[in-house]
Coordinates of N, CA and C in Angstrom, one line a residue:
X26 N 27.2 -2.3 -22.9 CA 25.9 -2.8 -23.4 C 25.2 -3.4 -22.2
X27 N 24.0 -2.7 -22.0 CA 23.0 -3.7 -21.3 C 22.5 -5.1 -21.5
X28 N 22.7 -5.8 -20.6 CA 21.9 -7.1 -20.7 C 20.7 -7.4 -19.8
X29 N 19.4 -7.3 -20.6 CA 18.0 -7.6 -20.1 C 17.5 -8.8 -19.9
X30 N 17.2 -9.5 -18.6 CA 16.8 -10.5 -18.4 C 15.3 -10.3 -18.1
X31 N 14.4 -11.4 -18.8 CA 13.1 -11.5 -18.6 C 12.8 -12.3 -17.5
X32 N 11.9 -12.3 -16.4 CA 11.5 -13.2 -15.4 C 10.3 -13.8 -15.7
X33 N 10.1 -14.7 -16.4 CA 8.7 -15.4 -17.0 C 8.5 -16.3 -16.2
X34 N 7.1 -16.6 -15.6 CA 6.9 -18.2 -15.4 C 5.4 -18.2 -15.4
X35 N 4.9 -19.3 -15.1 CA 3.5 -19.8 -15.1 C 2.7 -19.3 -13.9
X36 N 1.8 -19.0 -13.7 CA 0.8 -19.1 -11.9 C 1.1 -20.5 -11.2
X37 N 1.2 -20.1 -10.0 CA 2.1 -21.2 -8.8 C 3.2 -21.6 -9.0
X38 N 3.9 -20.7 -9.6 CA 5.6 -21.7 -9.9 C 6.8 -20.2 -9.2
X39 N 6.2 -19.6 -8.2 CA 6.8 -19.1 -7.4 C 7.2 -17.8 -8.2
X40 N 6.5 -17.6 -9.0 CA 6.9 -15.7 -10.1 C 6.7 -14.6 -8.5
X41 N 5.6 -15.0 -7.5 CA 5.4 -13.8 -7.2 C 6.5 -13.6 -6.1
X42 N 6.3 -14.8 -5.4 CA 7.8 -14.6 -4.4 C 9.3 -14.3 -4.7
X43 N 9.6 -14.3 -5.9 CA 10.5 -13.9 -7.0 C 10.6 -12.6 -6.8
X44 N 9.5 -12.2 -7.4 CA 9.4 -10.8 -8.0 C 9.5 -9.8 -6.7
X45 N 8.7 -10.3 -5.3 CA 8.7 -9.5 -4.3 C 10.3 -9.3 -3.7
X46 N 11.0 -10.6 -3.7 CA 12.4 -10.0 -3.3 C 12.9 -9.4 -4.1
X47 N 13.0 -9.5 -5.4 CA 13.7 -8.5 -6.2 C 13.2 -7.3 -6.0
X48 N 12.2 -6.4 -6.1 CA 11.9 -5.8 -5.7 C 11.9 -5.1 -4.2
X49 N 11.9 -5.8 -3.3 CA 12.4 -5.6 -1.9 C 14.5 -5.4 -1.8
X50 N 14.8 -5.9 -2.8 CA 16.7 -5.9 -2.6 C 16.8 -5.0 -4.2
X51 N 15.9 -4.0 -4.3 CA 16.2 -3.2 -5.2 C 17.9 -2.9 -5.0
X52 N 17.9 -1.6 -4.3 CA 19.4 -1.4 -3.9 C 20.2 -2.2 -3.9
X53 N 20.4 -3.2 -3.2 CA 21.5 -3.9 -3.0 C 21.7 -4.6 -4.4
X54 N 20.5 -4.7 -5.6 CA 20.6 -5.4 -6.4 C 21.5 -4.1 -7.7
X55 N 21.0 -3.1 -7.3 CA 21.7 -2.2 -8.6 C 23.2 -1.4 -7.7
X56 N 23.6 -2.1 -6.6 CA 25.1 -1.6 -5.9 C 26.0 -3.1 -7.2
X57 N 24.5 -4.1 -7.3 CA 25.9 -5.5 -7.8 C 25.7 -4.9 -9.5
X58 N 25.0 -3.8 -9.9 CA 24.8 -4.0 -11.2 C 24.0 -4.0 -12.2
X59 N 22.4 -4.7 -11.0 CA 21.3 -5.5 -11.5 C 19.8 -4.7 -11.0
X60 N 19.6 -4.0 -12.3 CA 18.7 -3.1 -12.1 C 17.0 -3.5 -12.0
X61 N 15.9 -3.3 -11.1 CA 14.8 -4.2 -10.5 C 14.0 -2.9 -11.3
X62 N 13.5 -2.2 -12.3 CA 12.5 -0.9 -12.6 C 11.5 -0.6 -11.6
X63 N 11.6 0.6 -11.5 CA 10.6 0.8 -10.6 C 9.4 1.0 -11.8
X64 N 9.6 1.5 -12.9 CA 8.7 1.5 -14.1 C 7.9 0.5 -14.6
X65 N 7.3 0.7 -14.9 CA 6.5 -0.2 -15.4 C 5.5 -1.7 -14.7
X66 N 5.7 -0.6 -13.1 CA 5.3 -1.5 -12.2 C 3.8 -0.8 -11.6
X67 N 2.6 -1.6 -11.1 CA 1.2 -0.5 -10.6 C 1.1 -0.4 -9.4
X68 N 1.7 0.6 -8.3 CA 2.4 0.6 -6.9 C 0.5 0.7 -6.6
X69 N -0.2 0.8 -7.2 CA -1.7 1.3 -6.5 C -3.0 -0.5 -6.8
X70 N -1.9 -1.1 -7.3 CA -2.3 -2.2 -7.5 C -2.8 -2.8 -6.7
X71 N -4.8 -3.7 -7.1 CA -5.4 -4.2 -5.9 C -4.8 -5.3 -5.4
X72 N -4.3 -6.3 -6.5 CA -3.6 -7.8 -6.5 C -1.9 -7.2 -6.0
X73 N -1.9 -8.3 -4.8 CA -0.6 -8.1 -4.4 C 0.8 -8.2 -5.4
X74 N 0.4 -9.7 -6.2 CA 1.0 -9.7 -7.0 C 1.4 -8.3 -8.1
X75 N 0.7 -7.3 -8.4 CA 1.0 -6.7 -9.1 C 1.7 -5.5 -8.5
X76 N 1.7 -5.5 -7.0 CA 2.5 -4.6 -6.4 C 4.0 -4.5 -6.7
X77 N 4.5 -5.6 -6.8 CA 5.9 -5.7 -7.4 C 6.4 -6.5 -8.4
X78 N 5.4 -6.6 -9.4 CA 6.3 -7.0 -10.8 C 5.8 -6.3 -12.0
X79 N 6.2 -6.8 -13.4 CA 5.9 -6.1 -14.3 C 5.1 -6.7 -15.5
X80 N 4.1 -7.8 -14.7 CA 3.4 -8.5 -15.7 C 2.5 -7.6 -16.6
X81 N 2.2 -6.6 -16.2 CA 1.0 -5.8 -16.9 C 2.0 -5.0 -18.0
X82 N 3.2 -5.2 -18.0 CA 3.9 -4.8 -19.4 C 4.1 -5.6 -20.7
X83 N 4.0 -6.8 -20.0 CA 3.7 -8.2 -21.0 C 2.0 -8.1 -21.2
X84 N 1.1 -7.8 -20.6 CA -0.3 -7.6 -20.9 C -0.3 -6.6 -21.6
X85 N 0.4 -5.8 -22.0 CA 0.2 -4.5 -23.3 C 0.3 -5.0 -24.2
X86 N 1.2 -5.9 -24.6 CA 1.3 -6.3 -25.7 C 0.3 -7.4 -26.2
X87 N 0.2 -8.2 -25.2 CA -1.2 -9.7 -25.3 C -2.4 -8.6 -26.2
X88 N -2.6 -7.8 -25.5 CA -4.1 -7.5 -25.4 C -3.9 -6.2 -26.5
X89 N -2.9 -5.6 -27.0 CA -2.8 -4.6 -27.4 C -4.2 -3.7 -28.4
X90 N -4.6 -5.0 -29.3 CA -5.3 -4.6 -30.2 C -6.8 -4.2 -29.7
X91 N -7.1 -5.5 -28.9 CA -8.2 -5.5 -28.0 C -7.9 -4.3 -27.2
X92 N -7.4 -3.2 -26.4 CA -7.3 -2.5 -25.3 C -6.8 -1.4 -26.2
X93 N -6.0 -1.0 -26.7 CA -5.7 0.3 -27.6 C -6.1 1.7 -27.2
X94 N -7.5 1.6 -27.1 CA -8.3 2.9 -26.6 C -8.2 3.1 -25.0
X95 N -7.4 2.1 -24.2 CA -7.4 2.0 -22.9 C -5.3 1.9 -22.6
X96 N -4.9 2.5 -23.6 CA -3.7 2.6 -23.6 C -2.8 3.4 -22.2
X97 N -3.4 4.6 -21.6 CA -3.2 5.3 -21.1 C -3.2 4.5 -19.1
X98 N -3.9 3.3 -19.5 CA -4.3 2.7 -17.9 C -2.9 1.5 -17.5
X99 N -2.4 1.6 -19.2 CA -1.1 0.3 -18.6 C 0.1 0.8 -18.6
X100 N 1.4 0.6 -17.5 CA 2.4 0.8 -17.4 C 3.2 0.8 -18.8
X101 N 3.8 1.6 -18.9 CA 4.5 2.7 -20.0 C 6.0 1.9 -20.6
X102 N 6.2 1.6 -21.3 CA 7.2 0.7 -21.8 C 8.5 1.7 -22.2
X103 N 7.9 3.3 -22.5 CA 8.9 4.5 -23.0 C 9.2 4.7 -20.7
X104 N 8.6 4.6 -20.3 CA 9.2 5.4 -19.1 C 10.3 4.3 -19.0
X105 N 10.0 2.8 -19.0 CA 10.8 1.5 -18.6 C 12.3 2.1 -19.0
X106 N 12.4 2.1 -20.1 CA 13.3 2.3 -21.1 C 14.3 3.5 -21.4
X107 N 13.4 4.8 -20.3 CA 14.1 6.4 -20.1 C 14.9 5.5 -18.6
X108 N 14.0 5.2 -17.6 CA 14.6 4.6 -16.4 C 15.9 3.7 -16.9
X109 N 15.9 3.0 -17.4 CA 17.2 2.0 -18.2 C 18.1 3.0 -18.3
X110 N 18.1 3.9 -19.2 CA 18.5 4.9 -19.8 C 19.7 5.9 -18.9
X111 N 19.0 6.2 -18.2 CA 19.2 6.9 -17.1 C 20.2 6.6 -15.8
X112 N 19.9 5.3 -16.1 CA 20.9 4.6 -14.8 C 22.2 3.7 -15.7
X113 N 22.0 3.8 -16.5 CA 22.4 2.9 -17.5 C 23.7 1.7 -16.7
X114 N 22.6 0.1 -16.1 CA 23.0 -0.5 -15.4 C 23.7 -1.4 -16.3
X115 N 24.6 -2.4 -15.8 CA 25.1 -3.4 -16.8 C 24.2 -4.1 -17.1
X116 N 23.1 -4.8 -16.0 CA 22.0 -5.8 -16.4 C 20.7 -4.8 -15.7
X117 N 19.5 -5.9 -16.6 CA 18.1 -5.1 -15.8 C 17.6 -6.8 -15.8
X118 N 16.5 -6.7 -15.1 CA 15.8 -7.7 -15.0 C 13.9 -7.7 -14.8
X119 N 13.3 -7.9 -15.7 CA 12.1 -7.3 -16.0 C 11.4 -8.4 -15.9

């Protein structure tokens, strides 16, 4: 069984320096086990911050109702979850 860990925090409480190393020790993080998605992340992203994390998968759901017709512009929750799938790690961290 996979175990999914969420990386939540506030603006200024260090999420994005977080998220950049995890993302930067991809590999070495899924040799220990601990899978970093490349899914669900926007590599074309203007905000740095969004270069390496997956806040805009937690924005699909906020905004879901409001955005709906704009469904196609936010990172894909089915690719997240084929990627999981696929590598099938002990832990992921999202």
């Amino acid at each position: 069984m996979t175990t999914i860990y969420l990386h939540i925090g506030m603006p200024k409480t260090g999420t994005t320096c977080l998220q950049k190393a995890l993302f930067k020790n991809r590999d070495k993080l899924l040799e220990n086990g601990y899978l970093y998605p490349m899914s669900g992340i926007r590599h074309n992203a203007k905000q740095i911050e969004d270069r390496y994390c997956h806040n805009l998968l937690a924005q699909f759901f906020i905004d879901f109702k409001e955005k709906s017709h704009l469904l196609s512009q936010f990172p894909n929750w089915e690719d997240v979850k084929i990627e999981i799938n696929s590598i099938d790690p002990k832990n992921v961290i999202i």
